[in-house]
Coordinates of C-alpha atoms and ligand atoms in Angstrom, one line a residue:
X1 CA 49.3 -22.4 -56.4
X2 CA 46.2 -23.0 -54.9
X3 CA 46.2 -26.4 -53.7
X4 CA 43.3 -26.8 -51.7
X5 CA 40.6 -26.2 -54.6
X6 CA 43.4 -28.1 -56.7
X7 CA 41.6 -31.7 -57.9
X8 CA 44.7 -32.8 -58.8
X9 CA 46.5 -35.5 -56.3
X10 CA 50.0 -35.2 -57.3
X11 CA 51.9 -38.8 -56.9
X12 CA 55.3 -38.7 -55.2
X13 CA 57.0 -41.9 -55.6
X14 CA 59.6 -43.1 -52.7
X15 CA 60.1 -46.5 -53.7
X16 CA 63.8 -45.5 -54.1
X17 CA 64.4 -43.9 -51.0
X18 CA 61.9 -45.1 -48.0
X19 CA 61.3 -48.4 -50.4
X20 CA 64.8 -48.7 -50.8
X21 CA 65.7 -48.6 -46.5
X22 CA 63.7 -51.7 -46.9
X23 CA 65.7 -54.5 -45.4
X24 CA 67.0 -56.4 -48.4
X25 CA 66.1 -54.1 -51.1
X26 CA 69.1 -51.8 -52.1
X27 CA 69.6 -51.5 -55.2
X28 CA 72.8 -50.5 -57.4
X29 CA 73.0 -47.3 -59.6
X30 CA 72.1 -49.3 -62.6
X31 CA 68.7 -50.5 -60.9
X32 CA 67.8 -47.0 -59.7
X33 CA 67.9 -46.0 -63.3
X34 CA 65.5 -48.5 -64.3
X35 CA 63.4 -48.3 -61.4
X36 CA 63.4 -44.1 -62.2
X37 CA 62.8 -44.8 -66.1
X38 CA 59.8 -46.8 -65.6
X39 CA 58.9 -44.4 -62.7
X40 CA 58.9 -41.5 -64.9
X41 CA 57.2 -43.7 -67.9
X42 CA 54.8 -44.3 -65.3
X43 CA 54.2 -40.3 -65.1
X44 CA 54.8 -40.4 -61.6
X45 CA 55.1 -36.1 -60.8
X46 CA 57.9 -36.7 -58.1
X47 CA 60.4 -39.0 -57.9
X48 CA 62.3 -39.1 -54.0
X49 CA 65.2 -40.4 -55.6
X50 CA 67.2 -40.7 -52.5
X51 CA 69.1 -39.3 -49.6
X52 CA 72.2 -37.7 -50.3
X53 CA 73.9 -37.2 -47.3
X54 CA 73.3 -40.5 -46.4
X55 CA 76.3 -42.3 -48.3
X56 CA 78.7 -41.0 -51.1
X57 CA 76.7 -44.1 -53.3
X58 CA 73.3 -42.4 -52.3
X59 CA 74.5 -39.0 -53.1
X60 CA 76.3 -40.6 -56.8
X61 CA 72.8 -42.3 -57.6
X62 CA 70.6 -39.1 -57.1
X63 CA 72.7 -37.0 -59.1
X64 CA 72.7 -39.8 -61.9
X65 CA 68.7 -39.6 -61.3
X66 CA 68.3 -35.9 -61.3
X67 CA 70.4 -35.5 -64.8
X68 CA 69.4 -38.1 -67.1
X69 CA 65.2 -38.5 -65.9
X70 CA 63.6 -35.5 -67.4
X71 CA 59.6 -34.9 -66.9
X72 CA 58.8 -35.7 -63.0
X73 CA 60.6 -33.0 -60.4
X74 CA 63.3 -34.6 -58.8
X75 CA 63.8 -34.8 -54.9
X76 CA 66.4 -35.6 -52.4
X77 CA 66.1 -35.9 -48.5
X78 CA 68.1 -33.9 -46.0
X79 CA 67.9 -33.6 -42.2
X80 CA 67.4 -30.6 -40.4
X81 CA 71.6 -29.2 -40.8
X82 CA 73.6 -27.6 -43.4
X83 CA 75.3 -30.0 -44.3
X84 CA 72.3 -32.8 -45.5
X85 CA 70.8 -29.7 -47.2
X86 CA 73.9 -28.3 -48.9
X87 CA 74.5 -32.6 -50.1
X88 CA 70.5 -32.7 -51.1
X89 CA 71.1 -29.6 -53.3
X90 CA 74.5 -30.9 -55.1
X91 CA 72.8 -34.2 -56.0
X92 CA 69.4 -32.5 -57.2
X93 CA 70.1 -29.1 -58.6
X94 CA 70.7 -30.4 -62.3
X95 CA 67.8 -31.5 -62.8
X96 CA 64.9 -29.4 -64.7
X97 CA 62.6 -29.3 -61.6
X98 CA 64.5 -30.0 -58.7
X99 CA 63.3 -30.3 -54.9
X100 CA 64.8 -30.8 -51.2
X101 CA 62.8 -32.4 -48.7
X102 CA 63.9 -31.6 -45.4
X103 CA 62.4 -33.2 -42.1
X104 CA 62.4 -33.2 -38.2
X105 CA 60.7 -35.3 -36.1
X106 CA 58.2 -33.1 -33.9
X107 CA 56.3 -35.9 -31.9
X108 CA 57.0 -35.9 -27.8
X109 CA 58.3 -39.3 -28.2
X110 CA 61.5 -38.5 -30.7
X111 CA 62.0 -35.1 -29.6
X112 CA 62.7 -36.9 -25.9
X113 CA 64.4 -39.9 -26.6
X114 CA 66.0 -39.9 -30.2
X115 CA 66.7 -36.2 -30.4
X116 CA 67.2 -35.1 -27.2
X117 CA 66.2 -31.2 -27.9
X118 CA 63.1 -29.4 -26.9
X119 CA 59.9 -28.1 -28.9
X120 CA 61.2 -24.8 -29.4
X121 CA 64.6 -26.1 -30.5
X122 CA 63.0 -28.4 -33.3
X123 CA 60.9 -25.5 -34.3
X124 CA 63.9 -23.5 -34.5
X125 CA 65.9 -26.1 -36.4
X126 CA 63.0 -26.7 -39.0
X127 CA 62.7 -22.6 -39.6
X128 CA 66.1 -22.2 -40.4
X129 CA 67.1 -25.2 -42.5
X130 CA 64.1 -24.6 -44.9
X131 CA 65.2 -20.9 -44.7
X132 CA 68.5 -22.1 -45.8
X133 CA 67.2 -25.0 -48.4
X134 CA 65.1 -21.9 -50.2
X135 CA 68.4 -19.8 -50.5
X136 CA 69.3 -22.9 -53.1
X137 CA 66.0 -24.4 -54.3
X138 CA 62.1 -22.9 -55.0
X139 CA 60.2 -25.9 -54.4
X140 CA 60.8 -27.0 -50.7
X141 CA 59.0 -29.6 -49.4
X142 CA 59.1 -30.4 -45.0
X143 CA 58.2 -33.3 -43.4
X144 CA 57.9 -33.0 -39.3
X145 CA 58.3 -36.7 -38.6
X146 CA 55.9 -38.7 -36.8
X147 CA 53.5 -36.2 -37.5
X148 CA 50.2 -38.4 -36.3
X149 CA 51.6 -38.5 -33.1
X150 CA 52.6 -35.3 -32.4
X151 CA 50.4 -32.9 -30.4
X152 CA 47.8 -30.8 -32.9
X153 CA 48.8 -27.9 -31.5
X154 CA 52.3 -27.9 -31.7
X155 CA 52.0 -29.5 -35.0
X156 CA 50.2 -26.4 -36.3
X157 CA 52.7 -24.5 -35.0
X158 CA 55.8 -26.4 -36.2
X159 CA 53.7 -26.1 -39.7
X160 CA 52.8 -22.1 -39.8
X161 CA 56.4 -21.3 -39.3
X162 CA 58.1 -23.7 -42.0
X163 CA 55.2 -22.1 -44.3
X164 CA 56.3 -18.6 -43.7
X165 CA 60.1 -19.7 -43.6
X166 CA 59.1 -20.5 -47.7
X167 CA 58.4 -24.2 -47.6
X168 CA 55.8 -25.1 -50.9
X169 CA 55.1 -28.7 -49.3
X170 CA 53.9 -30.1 -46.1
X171 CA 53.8 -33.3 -45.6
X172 CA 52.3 -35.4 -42.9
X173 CA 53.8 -38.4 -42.1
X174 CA 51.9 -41.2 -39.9
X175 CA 55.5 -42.6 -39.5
X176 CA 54.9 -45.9 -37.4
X177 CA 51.6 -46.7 -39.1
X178 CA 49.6 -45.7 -36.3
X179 CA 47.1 -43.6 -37.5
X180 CA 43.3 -44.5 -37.7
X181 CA 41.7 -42.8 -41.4
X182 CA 39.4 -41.2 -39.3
X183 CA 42.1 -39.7 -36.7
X184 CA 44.4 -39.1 -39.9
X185 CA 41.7 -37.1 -41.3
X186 CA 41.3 -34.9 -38.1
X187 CA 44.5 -34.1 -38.3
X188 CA 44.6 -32.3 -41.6
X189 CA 41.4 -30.7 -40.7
X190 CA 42.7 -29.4 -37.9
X191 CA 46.0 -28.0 -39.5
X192 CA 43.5 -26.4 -42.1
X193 CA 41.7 -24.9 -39.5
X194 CA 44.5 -23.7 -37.7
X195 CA 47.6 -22.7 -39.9
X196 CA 47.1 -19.4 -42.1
X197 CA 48.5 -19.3 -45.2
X198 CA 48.2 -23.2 -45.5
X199 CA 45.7 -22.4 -48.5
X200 CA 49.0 -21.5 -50.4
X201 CA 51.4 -24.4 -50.0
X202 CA 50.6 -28.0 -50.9
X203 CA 49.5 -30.6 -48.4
X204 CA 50.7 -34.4 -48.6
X205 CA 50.4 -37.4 -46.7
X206 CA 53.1 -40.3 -46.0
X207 CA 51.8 -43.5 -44.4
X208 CA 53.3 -46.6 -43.6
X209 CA 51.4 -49.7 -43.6
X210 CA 52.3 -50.9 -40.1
X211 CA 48.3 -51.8 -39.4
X212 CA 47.6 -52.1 -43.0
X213 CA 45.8 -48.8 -42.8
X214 CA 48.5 -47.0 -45.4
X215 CA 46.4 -46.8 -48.3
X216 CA 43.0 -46.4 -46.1
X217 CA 44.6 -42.9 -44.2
X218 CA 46.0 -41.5 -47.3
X219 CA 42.8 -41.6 -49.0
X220 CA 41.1 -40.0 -46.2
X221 CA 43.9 -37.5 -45.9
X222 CA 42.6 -36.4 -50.1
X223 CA 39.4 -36.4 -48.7
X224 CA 40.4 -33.5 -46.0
X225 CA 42.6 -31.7 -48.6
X226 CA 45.9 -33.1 -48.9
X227 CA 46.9 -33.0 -52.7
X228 CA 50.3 -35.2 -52.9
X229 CA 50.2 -39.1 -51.8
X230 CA 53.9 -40.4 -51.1
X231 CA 53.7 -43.7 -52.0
X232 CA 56.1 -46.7 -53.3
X233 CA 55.5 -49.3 -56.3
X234 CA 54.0 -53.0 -54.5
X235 CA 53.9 -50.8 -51.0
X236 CA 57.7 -51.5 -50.2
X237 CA 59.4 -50.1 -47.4
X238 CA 60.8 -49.8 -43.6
X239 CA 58.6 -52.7 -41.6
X240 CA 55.2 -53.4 -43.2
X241 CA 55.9 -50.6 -46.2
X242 CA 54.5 -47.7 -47.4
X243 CA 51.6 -46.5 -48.9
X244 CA 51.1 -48.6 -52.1
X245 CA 51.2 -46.4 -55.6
X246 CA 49.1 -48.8 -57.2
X247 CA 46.4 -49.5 -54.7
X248 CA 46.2 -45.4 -53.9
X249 CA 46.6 -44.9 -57.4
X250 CA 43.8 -47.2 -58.7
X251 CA 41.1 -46.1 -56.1
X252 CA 41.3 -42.7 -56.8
X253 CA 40.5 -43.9 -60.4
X254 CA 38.2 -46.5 -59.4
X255 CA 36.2 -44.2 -57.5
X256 CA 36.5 -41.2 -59.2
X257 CA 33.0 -40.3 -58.6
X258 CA 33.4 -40.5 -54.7
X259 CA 36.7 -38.8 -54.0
X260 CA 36.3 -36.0 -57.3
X261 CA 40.3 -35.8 -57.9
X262 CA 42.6 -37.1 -60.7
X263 CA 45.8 -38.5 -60.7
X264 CA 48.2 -38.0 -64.1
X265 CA 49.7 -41.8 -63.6
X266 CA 49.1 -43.4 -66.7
X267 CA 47.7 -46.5 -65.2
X268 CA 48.8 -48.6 -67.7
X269 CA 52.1 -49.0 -66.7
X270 CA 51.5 -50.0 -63.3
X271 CA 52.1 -53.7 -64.2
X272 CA 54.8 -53.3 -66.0
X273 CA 56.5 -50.7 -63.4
X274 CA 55.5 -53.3 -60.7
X275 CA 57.3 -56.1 -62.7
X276 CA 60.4 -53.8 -63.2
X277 CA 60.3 -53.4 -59.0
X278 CA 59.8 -56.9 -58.3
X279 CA 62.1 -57.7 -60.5
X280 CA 64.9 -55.4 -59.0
X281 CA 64.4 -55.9 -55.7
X282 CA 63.8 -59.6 -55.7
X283 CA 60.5 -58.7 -53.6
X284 CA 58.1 -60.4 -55.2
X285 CA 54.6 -59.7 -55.0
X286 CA 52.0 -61.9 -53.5
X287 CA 49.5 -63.8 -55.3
X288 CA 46.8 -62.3 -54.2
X289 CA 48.3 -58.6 -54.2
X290 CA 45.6 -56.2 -55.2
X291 CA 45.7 -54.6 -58.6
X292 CA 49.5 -56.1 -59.7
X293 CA 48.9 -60.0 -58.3
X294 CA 48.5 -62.5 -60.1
X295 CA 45.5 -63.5 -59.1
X296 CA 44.1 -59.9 -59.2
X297 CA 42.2 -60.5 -62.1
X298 CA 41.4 -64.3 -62.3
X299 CA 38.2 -65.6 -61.4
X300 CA 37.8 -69.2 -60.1
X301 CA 34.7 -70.1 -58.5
X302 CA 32.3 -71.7 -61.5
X303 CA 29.7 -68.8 -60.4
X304 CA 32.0 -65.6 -61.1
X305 CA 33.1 -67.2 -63.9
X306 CA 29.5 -67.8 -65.5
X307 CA 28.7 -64.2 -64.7
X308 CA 31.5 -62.7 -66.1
X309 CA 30.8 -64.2 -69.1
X310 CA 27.4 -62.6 -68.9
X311 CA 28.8 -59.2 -68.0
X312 CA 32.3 -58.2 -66.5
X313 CA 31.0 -55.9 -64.8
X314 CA 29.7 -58.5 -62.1
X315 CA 33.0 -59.5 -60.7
X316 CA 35.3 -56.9 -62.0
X317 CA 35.8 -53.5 -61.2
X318 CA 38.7 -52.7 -62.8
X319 CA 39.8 -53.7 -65.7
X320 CA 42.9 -56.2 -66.5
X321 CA 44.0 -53.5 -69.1
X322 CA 43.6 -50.4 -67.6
X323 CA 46.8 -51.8 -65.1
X324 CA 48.3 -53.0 -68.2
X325 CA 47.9 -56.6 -67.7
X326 CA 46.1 -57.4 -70.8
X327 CA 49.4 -59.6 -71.7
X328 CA 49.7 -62.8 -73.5
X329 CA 50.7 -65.9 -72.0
X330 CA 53.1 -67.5 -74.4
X331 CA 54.7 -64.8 -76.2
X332 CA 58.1 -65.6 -78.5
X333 CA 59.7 -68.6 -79.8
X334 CA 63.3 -69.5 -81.2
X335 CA 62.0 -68.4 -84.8
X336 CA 61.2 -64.7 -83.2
X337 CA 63.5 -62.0 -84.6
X338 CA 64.9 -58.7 -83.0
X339 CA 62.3 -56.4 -83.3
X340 CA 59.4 -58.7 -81.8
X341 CA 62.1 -59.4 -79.2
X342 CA 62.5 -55.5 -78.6
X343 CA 58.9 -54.6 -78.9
X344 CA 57.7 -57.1 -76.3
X345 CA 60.8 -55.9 -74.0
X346 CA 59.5 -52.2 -74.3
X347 CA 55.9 -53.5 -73.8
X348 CA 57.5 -54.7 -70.4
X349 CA 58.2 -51.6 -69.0
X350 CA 61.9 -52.0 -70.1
X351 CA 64.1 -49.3 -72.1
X352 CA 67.4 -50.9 -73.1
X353 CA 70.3 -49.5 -75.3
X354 CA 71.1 -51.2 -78.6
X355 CA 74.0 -53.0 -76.4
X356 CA 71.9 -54.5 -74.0
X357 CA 69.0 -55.3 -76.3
X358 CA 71.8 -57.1 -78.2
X359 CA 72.8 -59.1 -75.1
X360 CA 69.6 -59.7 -73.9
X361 CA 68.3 -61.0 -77.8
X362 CA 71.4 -63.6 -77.7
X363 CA 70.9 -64.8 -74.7
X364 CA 66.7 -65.3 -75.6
X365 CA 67.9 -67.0 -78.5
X366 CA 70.2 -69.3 -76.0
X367 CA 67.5 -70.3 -74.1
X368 CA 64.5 -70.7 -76.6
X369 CA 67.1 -73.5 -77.9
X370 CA 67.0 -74.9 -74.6
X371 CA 63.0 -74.4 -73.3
X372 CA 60.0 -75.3 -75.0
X373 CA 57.9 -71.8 -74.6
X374 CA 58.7 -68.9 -73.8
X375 CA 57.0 -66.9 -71.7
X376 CA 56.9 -62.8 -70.5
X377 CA 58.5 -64.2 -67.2
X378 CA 61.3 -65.9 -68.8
X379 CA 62.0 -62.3 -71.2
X380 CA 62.4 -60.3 -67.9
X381 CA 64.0 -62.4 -66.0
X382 CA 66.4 -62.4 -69.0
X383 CA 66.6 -58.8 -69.0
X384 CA 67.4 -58.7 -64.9
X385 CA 70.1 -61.3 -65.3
X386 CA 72.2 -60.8 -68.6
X387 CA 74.4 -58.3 -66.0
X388 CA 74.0 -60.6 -63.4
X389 CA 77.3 -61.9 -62.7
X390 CA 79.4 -59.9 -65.3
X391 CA 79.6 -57.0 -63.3
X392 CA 82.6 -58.3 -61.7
X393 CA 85.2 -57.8 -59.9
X394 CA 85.0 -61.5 -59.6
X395 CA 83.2 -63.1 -62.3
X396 CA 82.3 -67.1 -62.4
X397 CA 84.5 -68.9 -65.4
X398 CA 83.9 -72.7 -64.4
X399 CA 81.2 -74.3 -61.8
X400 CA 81.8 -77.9 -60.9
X401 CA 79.4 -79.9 -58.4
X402 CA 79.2 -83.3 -57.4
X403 CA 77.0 -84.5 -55.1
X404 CA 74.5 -87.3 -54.3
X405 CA 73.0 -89.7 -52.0
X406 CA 76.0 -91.3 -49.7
X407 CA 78.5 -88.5 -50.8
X408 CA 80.2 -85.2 -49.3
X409 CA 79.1 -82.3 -52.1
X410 CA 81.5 -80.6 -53.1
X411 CA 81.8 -77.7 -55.5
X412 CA 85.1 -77.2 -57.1
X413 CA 85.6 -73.1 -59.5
X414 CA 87.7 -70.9 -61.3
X415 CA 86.7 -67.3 -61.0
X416 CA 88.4 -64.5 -63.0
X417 CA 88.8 -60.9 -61.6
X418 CA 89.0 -57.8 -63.7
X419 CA 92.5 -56.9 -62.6
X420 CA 93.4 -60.5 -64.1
X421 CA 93.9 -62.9 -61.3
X422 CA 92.4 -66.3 -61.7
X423 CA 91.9 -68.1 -59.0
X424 CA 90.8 -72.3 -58.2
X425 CA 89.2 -73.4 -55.5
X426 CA 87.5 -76.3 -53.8
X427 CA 85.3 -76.8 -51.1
X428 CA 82.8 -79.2 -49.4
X429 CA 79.7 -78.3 -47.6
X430 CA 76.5 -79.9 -46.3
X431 CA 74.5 -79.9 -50.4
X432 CA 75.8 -78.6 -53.5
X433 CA 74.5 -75.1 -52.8
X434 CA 76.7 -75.0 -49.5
X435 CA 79.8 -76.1 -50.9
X436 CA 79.5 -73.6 -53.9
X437 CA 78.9 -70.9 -51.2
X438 CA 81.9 -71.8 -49.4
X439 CA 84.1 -72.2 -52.8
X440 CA 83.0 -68.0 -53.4
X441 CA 84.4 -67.2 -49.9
X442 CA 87.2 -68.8 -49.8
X443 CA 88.1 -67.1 -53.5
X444 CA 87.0 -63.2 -52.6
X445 CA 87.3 -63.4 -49.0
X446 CA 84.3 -62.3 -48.3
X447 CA 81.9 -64.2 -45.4
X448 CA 78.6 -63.8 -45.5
X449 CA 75.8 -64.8 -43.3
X450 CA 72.7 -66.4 -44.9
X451 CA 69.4 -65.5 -43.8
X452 CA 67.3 -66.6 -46.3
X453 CA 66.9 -68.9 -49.2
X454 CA 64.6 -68.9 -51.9
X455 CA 63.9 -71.1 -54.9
X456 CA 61.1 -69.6 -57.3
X457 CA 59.9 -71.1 -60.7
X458 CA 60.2 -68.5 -63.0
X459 CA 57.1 -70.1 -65.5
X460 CA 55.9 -73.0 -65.4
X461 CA 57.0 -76.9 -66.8
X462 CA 59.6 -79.0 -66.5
X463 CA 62.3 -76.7 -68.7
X464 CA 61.2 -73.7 -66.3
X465 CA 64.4 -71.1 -65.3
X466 CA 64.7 -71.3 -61.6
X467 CA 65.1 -67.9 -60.0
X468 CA 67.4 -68.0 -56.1
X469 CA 67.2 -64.9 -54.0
X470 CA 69.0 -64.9 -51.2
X471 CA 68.8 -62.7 -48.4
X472 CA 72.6 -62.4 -46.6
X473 CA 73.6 -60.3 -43.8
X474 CA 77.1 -58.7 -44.0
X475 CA 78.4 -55.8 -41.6
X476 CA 75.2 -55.8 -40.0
X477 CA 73.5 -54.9 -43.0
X478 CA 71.4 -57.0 -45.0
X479 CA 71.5 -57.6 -48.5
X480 CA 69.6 -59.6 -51.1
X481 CA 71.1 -61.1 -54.5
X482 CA 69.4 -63.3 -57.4
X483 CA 69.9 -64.9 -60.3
X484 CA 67.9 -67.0 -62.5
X485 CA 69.3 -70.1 -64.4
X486 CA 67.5 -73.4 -65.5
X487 CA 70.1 -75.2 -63.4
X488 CA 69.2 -73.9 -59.9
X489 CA 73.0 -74.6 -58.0
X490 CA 74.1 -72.2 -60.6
X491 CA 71.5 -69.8 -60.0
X492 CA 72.8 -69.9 -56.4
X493 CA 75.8 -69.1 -57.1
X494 CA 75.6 -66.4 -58.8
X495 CA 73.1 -64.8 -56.7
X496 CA 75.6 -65.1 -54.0
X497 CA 78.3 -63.8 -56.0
X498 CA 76.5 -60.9 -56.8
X499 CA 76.2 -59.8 -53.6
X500 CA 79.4 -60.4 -52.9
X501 CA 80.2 -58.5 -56.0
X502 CA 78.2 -55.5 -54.8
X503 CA 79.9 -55.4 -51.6
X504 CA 83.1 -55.1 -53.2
X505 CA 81.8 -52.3 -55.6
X506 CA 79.9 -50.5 -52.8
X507 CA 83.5 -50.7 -51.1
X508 CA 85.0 -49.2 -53.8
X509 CA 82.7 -46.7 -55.1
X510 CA 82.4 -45.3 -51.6
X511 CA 86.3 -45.0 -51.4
X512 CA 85.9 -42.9 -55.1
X513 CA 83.1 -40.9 -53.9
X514 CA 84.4 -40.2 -50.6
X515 CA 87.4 -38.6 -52.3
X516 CA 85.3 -36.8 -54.5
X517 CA 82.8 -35.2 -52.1
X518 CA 86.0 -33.9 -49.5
X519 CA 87.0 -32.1 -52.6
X520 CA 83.7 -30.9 -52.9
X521 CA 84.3 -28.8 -49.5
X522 CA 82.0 -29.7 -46.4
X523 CA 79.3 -27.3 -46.7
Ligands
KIV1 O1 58.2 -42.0 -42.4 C1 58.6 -40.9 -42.4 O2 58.4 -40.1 -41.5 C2 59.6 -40.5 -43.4 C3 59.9 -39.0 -43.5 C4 61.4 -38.8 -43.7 C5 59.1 -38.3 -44.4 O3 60.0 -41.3 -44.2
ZN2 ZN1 58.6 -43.0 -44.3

């Protein structure tokens, strides 16, 4: 491969690995499949799918990735040892086109104070693990971490030897977000000036949006010759995020004529894929986020709206529909039958079995008998809440609140587990929402800390579905759960349950897993 004279910027998508660290924004196996189907609907070329080695759930979901998503090349992370590498290849290797992405930080910084080792020793490290990653896999991507810090010359270095050692990838992470796009280009100049053989493998950039520069560097790293953007749906990840897919993405397109490179994202599903994100994560997009916001596209001021009725082209430089937001605003009603149901649902980005589709359709049906119109929010937030809840182990069977001006609230349940039990409970609290949360931790036994506490209208009107996330802390770790209800105390509650819930499933799954991997032999 000549990737240099290549004018083809391949699109690595690590919304579920570095988007996933996110604080907030793990997701279960279940959402990593529907994050990875609308990734690869999206024609995203790699999908990071995760880190193996990282946690026996982690190493589950990237195996579940790597065998059921065919088309994009599927790739898991591993550290500079053995071990990460020998986990990274377990979880990837069924896949059609599989990949291990192995890194080191090289900057003066980490090698002093997080690793502790010396230049040559890193140097050392990164030769042999992507010696040993090629004895399992052809297509080996390395990283040297915090790459934009780290001095050129040793940089070149680090990046000659991991070439000759067989690695197909570089990639050149500006890991705090503190690369300049002038400075970020330098570097890749330099690295092309300096490392031979570099005209064989495949350069890449990773940015993180730390000054807001994330999309800004990795553009100018294409202009200097890099041919793979990492980059995450709605720019999620560690801090400020990463690169954004669909900003990155859409100026490439936009200004096709300036940067002379292609993409093979079929830009049409960025909205939908950015809905199915949002959606999962409970990270909502801002208003005013470019190319998937909802204000992206709308035009206000009386001036831009008389010229665009004149010509588009004076206010718009995109087009609504070539993100795939050319979507109607009231869309079904109660009288709608399966397949218009099905068809809008696939037209969202989503691919359910006839099992869900049936769940999802009865529950429409449900709530068109309840709510005037019905709207494309009110379809997915259907779809992301029919499991909501019925996952278990605990599921909610009755909800009883009273509470009022003058009163104590109180919130009074029976929840049912899947091993049988059935449990009552009572409890008071300072509002309805805080005596429900109470009631769930009394029942499972599990105490949460709540960070944060949202309330979003899911459309618009009085009938709208209200939609809680809320952020909790638990071991140290944070989590977010929500659920969407037109009666927002139940919403609560079952957002909180379901991060209990997950708790209790990570618990166990990590006890089933950990089992399975010892058999597996420590490699
Ligand atoms: O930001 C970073 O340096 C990373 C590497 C693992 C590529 O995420
Ligand atoms: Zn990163």
């Amino acid at each position: 491969m000549n990737a240099v004279n290549d004018d083809r910027v391949a699109i690595f998508d690590t919304t579920l690995r570095d988007g996933e660290q996110a604080p907030g924004c793990s997701m279960t196996l279940n959402e990593k499949l529907r994050v990875a189907t609308a990734l690869r609907d999206l024609k995203v070329d790699i999908i990071e799918a995760g880190f193996p080695a990282a946690s026996p759930g982690d190493f589950e979901s990237v195996r579940s990735i790597a065998r059921t998503i065919e088309g994009p090349t599927i790739c898991g992370l591993a550290r500079c040892n053995s071990k990460d590498i020998k986990y990274a290849w377990d979880a990837v290797k069924d896949s059609a086109n599989p990949r291990i992405h192995v890194f080191v930080a090289t900057s003066q910084i980490h090698r002093e104070h997080k690793l502790q080792m010396a230049k040559e020793e890193i140097l050392k490290s990164a030769v042999e693990s992507v010696s040993l990653a090629r004895e399992y896999c052809e297509n080996i991507e390395f990283s040297p971490e915090d790459a934009s810090r780290t001095e050129l010359e040793y940089l070149a270095e680090v990046v000659q030897a991991v070439i000759e050692a067989g690695a197909t990838t570089v990639n050149i992470p500006d890991t705090v977000g503190y690369a300049l796009p002038d400075e970020f280009f330098k570097v890749f100049k330099y690295l092309k000036d300096n490392v031979s053989g570099i005209e064989k493998i495949r350069l890449s950039a990773h940015c993180h949006d730390d000054l807001g520069l994330a999309v800004a560097n990795s553009l100018a790293a294409v202009q200097a010759g890099a041919r793979q953007i990492e980059c995450t749906m709605n720019g999620i990840g560690e801090r400020a995020g990463n690169c954004s897919l669909e900003e990155v993405v859409m100026a490439i397109k936009t200004r096709d004529g300036y940067f002379n490179v292609t993409t093979g994202v079929d830009t049409e599903r960025l909205y939908p894929t950015s809905r199915v994100v949002a959606n999962v994560t409970g990270m909502h997009t801002p208003r005013n986020k470019a190319i998937v916001g909802e204000n992206a596209f709308a035009h206000e001021a009386g001036i831009h709206q008389h010229g665009m009725l004149q010509n588009r082209a004076t206010y718009e430089i995109m087009r609504p529909e070539d993100v795939g937001l050319g979507r109607s605003n009231l869309v079904l009603g109660k009288h709608s039958g399966r397949h218009a149901f099905r068809e809008r649902v696939e037209q969202l980005g989503f691919h359910l079995d006839d099992l869900e589709l049936n769940r999802c359709f009865e529950e429409f049906k449900r709530l068109a008998d309840r709510k005037k119109d019905m709207y494309d929010a009110d379809i997915e937030a259907i779809i992301m809440n029919v499991d909501v809840g019925k996952a278990g182990p605990w599921i909610i069977d009755e909800l009883r609140i009273t509470a009022g001006t003058g009163t104590v609230a109180a919130a009074a349940l029976k929840l049912a587990h899947t091993d049988g039990r059935e449990i009552r409970e009572a409890a008071e609290g300072d509002g309805p929402v805080a005596a429900a949360f109470r009631a769930l931790e009394a029942v499972t036994g599990v105490e949460l800390t709540l960070k944060n506490f949202e309330v979003r209208g899911v459309t618009v009107g009085d009938d709208a579905q209200g939609e809680v996330t809320v952020t909790v802390e638990y071991n140290r770790q944070s989590f977010r759960g929500h659920a969407v209800s037109t009666d927002i105390v139940e919403s609560a509650a079952f957002a909180y349950l379901e991060v209990i819930n997950r708790i209790l499933r990570r618990r166990d799954s990590d006890d089933r897993v950990e089992e399975k991997t010892i058999a597996l032999g420590n490699p």
